[in-house]
Short mmCIF file of C-alpha atoms in Angstrom, two decimals:
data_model
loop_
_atom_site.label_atom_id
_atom_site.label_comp_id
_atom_site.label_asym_id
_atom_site.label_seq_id
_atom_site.Cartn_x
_atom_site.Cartn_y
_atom_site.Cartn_z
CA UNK A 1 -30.29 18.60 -4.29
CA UNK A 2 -27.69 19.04 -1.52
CA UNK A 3 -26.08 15.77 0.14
CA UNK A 4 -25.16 18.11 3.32
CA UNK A 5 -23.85 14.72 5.29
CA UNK A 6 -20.67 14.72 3.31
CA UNK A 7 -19.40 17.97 5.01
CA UNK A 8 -20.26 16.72 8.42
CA UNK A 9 -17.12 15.14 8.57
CA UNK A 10 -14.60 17.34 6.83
CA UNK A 11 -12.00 19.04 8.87
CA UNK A 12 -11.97 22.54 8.16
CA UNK A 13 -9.44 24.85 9.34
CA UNK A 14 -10.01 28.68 9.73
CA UNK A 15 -6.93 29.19 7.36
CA UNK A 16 -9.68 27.81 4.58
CA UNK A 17 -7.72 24.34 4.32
CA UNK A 18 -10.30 21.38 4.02
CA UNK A 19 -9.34 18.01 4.60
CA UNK A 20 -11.77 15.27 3.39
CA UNK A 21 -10.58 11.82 6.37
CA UNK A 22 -12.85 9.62 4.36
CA UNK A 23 -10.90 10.28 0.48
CA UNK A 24 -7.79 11.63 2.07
CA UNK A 25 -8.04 14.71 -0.56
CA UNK A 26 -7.70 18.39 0.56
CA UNK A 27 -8.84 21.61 -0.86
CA UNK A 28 -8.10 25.04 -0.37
CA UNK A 29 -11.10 27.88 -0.20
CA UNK A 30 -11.02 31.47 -0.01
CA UNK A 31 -12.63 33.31 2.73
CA UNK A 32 -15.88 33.48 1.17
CA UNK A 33 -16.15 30.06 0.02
CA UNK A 34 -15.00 29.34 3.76
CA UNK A 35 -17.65 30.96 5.42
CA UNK A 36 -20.32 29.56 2.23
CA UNK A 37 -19.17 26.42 3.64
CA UNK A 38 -19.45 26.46 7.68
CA UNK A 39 -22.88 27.98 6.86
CA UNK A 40 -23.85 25.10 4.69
CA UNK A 41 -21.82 22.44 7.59
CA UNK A 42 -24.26 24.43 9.75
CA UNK A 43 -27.51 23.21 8.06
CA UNK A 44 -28.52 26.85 6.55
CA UNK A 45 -30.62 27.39 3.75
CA UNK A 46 -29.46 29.10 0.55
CA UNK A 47 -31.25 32.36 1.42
CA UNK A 48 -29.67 32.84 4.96
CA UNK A 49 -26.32 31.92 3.62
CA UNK A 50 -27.07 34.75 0.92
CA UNK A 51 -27.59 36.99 3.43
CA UNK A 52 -24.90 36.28 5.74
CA UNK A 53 -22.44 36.69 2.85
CA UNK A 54 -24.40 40.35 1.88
CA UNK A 55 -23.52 41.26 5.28
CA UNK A 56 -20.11 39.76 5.44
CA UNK A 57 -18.54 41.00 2.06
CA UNK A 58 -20.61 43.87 1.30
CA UNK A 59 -21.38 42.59 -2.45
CA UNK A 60 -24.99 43.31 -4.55
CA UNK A 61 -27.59 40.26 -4.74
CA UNK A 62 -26.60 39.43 -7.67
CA UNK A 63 -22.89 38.61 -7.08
CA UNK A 64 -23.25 36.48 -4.43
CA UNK A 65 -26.20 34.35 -5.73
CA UNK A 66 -23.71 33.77 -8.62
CA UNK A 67 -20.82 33.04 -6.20
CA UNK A 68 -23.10 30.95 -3.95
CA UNK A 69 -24.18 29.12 -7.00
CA UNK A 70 -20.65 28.71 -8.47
CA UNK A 71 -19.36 27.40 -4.99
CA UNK A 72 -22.13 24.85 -4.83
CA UNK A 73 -21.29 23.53 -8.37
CA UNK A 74 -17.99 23.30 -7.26
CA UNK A 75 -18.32 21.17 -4.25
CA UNK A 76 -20.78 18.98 -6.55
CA UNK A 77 -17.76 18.68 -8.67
CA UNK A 78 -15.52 17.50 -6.11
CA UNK A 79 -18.24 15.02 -4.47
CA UNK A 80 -18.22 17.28 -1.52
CA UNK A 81 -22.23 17.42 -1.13
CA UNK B 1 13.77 -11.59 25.95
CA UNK B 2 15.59 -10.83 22.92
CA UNK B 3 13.86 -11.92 19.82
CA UNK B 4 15.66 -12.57 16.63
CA UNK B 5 14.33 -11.90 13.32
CA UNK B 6 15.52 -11.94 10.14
CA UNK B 7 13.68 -10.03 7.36
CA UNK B 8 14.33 -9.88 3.28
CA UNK B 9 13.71 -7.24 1.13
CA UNK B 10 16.04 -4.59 2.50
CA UNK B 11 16.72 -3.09 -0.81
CA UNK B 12 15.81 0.37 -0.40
CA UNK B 13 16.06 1.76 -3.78
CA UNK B 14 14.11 3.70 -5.65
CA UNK B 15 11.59 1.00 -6.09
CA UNK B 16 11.81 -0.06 -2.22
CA UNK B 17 11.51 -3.14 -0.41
CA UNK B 18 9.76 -3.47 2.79
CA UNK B 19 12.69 -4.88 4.64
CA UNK B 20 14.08 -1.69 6.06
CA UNK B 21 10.44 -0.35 7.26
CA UNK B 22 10.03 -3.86 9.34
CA UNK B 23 12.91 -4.06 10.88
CA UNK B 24 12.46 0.09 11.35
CA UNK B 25 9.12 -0.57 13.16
CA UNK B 26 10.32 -4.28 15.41
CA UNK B 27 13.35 -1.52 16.51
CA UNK B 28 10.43 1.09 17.82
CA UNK B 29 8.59 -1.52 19.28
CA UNK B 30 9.56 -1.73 22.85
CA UNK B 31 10.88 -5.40 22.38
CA UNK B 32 14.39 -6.37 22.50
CA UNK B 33 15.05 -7.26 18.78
CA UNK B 34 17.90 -8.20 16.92
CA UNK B 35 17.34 -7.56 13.42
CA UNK B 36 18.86 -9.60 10.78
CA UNK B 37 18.70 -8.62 7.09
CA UNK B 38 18.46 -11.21 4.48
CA UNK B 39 19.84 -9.79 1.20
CA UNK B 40 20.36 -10.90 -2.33
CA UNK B 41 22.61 -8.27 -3.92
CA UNK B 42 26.01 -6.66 -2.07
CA UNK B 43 24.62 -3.19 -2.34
CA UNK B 44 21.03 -3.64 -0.83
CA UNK B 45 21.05 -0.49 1.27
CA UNK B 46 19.86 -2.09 4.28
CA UNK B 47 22.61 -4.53 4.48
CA UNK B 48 24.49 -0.73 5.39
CA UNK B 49 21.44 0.80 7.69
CA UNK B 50 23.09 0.15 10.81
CA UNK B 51 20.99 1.65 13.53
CA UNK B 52 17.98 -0.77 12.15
CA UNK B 53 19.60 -3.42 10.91
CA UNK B 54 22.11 -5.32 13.07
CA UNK B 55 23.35 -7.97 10.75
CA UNK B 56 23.16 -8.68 7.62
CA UNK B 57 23.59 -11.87 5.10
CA UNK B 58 23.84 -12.49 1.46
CA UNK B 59 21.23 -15.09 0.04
CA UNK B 60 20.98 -17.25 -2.62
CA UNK B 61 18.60 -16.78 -5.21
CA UNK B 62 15.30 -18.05 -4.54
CA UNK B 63 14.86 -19.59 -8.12
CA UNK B 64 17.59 -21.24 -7.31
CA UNK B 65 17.92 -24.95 -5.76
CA UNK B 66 15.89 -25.13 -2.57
CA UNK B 67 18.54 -27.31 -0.99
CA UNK B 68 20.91 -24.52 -0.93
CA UNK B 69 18.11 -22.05 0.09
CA UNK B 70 17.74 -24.47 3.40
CA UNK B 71 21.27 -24.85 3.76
CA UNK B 72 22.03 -20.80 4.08
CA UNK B 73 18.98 -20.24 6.53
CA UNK B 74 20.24 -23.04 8.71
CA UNK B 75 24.10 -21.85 8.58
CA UNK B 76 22.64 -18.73 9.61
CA UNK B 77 20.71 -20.09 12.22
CA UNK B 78 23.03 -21.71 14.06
CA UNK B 79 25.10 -18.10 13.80
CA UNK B 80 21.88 -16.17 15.04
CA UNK B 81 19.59 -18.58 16.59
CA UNK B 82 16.67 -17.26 14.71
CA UNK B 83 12.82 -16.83 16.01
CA UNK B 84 11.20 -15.31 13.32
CA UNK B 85 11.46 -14.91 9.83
CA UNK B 86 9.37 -12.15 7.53
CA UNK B 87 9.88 -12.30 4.02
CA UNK B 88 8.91 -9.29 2.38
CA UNK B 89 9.38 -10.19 -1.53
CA UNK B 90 6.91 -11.52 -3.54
CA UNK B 91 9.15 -13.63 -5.65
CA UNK B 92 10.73 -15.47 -2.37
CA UNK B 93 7.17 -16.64 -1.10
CA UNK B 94 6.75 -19.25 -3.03
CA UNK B 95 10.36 -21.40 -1.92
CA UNK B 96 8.94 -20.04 1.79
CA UNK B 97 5.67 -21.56 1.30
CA UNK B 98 7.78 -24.68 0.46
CA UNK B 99 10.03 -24.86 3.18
CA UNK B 100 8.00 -23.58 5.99
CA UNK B 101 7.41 -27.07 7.71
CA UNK B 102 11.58 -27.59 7.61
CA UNK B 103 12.12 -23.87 9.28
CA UNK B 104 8.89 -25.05 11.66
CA UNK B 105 11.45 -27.81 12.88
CA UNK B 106 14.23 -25.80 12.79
CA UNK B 107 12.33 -23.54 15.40
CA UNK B 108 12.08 -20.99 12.76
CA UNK B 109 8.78 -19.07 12.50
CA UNK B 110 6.80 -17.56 9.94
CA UNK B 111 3.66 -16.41 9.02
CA UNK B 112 2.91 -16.26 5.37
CA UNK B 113 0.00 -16.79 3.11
CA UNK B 114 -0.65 -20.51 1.89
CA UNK B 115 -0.29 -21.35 -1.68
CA UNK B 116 -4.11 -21.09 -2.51
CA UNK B 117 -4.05 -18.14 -0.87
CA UNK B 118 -0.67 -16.62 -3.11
CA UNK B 119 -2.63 -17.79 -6.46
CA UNK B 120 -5.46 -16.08 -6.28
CA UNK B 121 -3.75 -12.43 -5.67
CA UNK B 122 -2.72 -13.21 -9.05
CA UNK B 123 -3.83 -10.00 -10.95
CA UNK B 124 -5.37 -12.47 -13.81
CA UNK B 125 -7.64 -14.19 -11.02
CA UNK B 126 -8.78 -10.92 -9.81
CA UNK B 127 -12.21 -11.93 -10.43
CA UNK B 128 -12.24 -15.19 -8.62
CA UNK B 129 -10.74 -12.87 -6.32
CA UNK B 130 -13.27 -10.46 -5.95
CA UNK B 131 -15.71 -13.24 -5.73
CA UNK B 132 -14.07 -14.60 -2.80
CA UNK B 133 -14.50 -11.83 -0.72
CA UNK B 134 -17.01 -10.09 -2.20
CA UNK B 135 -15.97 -6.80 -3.44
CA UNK B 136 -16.55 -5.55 -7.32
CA UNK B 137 -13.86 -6.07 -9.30
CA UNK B 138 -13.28 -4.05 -12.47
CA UNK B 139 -13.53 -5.91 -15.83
CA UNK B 140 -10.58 -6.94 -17.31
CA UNK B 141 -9.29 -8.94 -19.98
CA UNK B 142 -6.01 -10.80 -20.44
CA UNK B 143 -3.74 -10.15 -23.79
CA UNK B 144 -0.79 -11.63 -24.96
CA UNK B 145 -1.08 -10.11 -28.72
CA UNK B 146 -2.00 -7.25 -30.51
CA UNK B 147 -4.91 -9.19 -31.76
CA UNK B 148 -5.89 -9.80 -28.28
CA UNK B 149 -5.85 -6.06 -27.63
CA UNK B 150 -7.93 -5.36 -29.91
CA UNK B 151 -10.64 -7.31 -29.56
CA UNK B 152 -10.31 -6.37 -25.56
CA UNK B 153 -10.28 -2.42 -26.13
CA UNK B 154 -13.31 -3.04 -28.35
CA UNK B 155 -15.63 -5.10 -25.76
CA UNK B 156 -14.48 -2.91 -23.01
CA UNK B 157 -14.39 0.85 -24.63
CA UNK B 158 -12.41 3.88 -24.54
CA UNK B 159 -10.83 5.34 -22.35
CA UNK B 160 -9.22 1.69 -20.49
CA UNK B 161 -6.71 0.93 -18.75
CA UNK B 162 -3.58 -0.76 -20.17
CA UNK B 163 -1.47 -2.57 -17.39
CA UNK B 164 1.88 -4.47 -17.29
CA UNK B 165 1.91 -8.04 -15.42
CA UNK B 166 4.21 -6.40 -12.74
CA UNK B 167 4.42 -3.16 -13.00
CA UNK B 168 2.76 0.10 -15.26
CA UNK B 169 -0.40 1.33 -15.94
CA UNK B 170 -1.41 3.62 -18.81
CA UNK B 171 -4.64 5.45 -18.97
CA UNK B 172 -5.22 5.00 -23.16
CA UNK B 173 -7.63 7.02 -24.81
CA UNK B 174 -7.78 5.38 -28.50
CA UNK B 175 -6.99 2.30 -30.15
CA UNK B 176 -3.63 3.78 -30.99
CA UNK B 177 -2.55 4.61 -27.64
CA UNK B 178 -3.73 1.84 -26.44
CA UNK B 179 -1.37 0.15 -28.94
CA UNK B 180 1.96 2.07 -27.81
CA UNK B 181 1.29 1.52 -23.89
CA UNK B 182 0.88 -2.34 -25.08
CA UNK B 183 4.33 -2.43 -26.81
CA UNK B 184 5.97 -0.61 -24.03
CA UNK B 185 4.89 -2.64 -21.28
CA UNK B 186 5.24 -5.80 -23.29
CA UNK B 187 9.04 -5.27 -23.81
CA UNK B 188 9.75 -3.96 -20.31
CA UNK B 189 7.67 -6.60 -18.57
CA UNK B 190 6.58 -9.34 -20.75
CA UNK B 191 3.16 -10.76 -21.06
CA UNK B 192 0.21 -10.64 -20.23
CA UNK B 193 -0.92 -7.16 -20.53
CA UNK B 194 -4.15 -6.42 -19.22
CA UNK B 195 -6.75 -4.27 -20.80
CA UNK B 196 -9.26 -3.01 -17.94
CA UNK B 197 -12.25 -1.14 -17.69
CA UNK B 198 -11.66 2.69 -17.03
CA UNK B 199 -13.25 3.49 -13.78
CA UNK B 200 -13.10 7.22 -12.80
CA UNK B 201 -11.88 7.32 -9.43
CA UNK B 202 -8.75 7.27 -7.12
CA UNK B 203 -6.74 4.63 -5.63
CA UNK B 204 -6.26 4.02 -2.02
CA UNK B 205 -4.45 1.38 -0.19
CA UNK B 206 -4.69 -0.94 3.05
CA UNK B 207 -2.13 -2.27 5.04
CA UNK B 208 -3.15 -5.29 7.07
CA UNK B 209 -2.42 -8.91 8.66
CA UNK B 210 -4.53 -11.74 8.98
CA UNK B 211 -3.78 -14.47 11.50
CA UNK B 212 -4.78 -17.11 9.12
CA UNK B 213 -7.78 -17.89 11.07
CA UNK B 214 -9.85 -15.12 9.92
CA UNK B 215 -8.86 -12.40 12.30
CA UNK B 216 -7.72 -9.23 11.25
CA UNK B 217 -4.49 -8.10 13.44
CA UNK B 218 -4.75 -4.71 12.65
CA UNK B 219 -5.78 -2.38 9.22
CA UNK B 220 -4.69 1.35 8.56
CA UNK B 221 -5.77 2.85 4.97
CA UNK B 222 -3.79 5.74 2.80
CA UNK B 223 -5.05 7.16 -0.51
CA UNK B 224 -1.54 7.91 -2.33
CA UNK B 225 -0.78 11.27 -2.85
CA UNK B 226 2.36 11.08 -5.49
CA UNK B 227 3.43 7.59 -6.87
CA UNK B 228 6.64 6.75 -8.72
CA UNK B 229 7.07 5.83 -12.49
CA UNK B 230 6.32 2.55 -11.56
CA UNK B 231 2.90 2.88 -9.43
CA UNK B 232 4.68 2.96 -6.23
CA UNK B 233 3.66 4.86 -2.97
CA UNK B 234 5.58 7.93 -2.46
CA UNK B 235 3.77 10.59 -0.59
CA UNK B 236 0.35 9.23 1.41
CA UNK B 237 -1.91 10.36 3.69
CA UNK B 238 -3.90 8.52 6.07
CA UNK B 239 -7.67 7.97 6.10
CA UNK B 240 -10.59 6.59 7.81
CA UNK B 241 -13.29 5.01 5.61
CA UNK B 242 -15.67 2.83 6.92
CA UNK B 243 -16.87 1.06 3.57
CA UNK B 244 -12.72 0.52 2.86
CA UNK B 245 -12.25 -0.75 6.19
CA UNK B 246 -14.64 -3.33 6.07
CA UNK B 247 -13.89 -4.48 2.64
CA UNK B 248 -10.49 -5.41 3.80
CA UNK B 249 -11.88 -7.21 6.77
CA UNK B 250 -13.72 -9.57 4.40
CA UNK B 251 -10.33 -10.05 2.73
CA UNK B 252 -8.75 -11.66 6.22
CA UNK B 253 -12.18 -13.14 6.94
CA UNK B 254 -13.26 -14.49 3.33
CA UNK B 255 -9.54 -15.77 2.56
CA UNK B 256 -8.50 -16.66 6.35
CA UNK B 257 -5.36 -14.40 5.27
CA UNK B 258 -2.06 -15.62 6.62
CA UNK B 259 0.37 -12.64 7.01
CA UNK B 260 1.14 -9.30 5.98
CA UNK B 261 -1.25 -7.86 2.92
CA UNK B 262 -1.23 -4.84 1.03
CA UNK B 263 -4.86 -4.55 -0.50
CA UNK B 264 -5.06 -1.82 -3.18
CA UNK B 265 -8.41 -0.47 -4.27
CA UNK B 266 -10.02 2.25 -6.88
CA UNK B 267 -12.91 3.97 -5.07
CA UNK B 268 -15.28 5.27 -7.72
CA UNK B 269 -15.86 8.82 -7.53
CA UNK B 270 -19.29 9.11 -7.94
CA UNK B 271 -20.80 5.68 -6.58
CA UNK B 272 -17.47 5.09 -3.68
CA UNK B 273 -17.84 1.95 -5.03
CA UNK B 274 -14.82 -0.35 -4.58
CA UNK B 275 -13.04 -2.30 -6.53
CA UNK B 276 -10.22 -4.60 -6.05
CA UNK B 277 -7.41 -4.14 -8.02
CA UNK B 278 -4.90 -5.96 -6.16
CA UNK B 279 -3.47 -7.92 -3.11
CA UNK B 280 0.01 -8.04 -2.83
CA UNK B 281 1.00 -10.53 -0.23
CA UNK B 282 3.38 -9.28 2.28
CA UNK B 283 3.59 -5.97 3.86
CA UNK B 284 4.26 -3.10 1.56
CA UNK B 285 7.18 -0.77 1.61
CA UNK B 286 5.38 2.14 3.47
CA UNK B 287 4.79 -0.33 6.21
CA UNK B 288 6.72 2.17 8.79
CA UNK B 289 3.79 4.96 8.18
CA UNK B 290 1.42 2.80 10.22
CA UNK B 291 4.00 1.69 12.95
CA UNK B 292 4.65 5.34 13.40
CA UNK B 293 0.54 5.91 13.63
CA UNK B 294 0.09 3.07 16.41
CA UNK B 295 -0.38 0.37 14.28
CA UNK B 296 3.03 -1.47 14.40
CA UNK B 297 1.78 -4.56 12.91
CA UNK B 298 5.28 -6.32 11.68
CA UNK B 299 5.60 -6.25 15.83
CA UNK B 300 2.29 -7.17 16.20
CA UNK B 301 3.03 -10.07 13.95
CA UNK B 302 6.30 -11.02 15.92
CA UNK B 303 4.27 -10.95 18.83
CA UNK B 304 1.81 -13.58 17.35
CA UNK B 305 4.20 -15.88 16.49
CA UNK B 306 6.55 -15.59 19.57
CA UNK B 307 3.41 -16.40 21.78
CA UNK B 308 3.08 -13.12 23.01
CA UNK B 309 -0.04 -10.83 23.97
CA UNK B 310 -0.99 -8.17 21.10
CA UNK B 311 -2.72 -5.49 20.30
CA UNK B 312 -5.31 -6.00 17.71
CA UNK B 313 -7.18 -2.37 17.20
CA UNK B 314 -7.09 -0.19 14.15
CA UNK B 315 -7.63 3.23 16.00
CA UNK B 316 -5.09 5.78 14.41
CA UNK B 317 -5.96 9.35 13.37
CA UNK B 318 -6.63 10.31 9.60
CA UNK B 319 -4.52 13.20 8.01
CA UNK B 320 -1.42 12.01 8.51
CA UNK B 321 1.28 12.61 6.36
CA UNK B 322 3.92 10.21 5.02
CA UNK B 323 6.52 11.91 3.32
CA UNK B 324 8.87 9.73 1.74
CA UNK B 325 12.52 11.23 1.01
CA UNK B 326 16.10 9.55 -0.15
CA UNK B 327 19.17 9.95 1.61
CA UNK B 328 22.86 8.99 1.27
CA UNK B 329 25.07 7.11 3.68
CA UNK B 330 29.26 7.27 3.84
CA UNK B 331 30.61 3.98 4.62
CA UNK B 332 33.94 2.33 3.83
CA UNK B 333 34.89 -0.02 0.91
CA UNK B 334 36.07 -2.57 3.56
CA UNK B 335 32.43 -2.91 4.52
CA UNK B 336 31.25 -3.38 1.17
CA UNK B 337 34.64 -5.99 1.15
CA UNK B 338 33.03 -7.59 4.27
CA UNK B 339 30.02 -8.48 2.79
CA UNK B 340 30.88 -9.06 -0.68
CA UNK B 341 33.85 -11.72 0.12
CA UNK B 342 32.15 -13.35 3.50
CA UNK B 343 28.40 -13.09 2.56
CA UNK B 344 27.80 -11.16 5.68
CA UNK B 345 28.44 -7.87 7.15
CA UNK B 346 30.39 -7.17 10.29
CA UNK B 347 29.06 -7.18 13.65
CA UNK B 348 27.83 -3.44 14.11
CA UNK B 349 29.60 -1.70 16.71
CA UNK B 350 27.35 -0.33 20.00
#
């Protein structure tokens, strides 16, 4: 389980900078973990963010569900979601 | 109108006082202020921060004899005709608190906390504390012996917390960590040391004033980004956080705070629980980072006392950046002669 309302107020910059106004910490993500996390800001499920990301970065199923996955756990970690 | 005010710790070292920030931010203000500095050592910095700091005066030790205290305020009264005086060190509050009523009819004013109020920011009352206004405080246990320790690290667990009276905090992991930070501490700071409960979380801090009434004058939160050996603010950023926001309003509201505050916090990572760790009670040495965000409460405060209309809001952005840097000044020895033989610096030149 996902708690999405975190993200709704990070600042996000297309660079991949995040700034969190509510802990004051910042984060840097790559490009796909930039785009994993507008689609997730944008209320998308995990499937259509798979896909978008298929499309995007031209990687097999496998890899991104992995990547999505890892991303996720990440964000977890950091009390993002 | 020209206001004069006179404000203490202008030592600007590497463990800075607030004094230069104040007088920094009543400068930016948009009122006419003469800034006085009240100093305690010959080589405070601020004493030689001209373009803040118009005037500056050596005082006597607060521990000292409170007759002499008086006398060197009012011999520097009738030399400056002072309006306002903010102390900024926590060791000179208490002779203020004492003497407030004499500067009152002296035409001197002040707004400080009251003694009840400077007793229980005591970090060994932090419970009472954290009654008062109703934010968790995290457990802690006094020790003034190994013994003490001991028995502490045991009730509370590994990893704790092992913290000086003034200054220093050491995350210990085992019973003989814990043992070393104890020693350490102990013979930089004295006694007690406090062994606290480990929370896993950050710290953040809030600036603030209370008009002794219960009405907050203003709040503006940072979580500290680098902090000296000693704990202090170096780098910060700002941030907006409702739940830390209100917590500090039920500081001013549930103590009536009188004064400038600093009100430092450990938000819990998982829960964002807070917990008081601390009120230190004047304004803090980053208190410029605010004033340059909108929130220029040592003005605000000047304002209050000197009858004036003020600004009460707490609407600055998040994300910004205080970046805190040292810097050397070239002056003459016959201005370090000035102050060192007559107790007061020359008149700076406009």
């Amino acid at each position: 389980m996902m708690d999405r309302d975190k993200l709704s107020v990070l600042a996000i910059s297309d660079s991949g900078f995040i700034f969190d106004p509510v802990t004051g910490h910042s984060y840097t993500a790559n490009a796909t973990g930039l785009k994993i996390l507008e689609l997730l800001k944008a209320g998308k499920e995990e499937d259509e963010i798979k896909s978008a990301i298929m499309d995007e970065f031209e990687a097999s199923d496998d890899e991104v569900t992995v990547d999505i996955q890892d991303f996720v756990e990440n964000l977890k970690k950091y009390f993002l979601v | 109108m020209k206001i004069t005010v006179a404000v203490s710790g202008i030592n600007t070292i590497d463990n800075p006082g607030p004094g230069a920030g104040i007088c920094r931010a009543l400068k930016e203000s948009g009122m006419e202020i003469r800034a006085i500095g009240l100093a305690y050592d010959a080589l405070e910095p601020g004493i030689y921060l001209d373009h803040i700091i118009d005037k500056s005066y050596i005082m006597p030790y607060p521990s000292g004899s409170k007759e002499a205290f008086i006398e060197r305020i009012r011999d520097i009264h009738e030399k400056e005709n002072l309006d306002v005086i903010i102390s900024a060190l926590d060791a000179e509050l208490p002779i203020y608190m004492d003497i407030e009523p004499v500067l009152v009819e002296m035409g001197i004013k002040m707004l400080i906390p009251t003694k009840e109020m400077f007793r229980l920011r005591d970090k060994l009352k932090l419970k009472e504390l954290s009654e008062k206004i109703g934010v968790k405080a995290p457990e802690y246990i006094s020790c003034t012996s190994l013994s003490d320790l001991h028995k502490a690290t045991e009730k509370l667990g590994f990893p704790c917390m092992v913290k000086g009276p003034f200054y220093e905090a050491f995350k210990a992991t085992s019973p003989g960590e814990a043992e070393g930070y104890f020693i350490k501490i102990a013979a930089a700071w004295g006694y007690p040391i406090i062994a606290q409960k480990f929370i896993q979380g950050d710290e953040y801090d809030v600036i603030g004033c209370g008009d002794g009434k219960g009405n907050d004058m203003g709040v503006f939160a940072i979580r500290k980004m680098t902090i000296t050996k000693l704990g202090k603010v170096w780098n910060a950023v700002s941030i907006r956080n409702e739940r830390l926001i209100e917590a500090t309003k039920k500081v001013v509201s549930g103590l009536k705070w009188r004064g400038g505050f600093e009100f430092e916090v450990l938000m819990e990572n998982k829960t964002q629980d807070i917990y008081v760790l601390e009120i230190n009670p004047r304004f803090p040495a980053w208190v410029y980072f605010p004033a340059g965000c909108g929130i220029n409460l040592p003005a605000r405060m000047v304002k209050l006392l000197t009858g004036q209309e003020f600004e009460t809001h707490s609407d600055y952005k998040s994300g910004k950046l205080m970046i805190r840097y040292t810097n050397e000044l070239v002056k003459d020895i016959s201005d370090f002669e000035q102050i060192s033989t007559y107790g007061e610096s020359g008149e700076v030149k406009k």
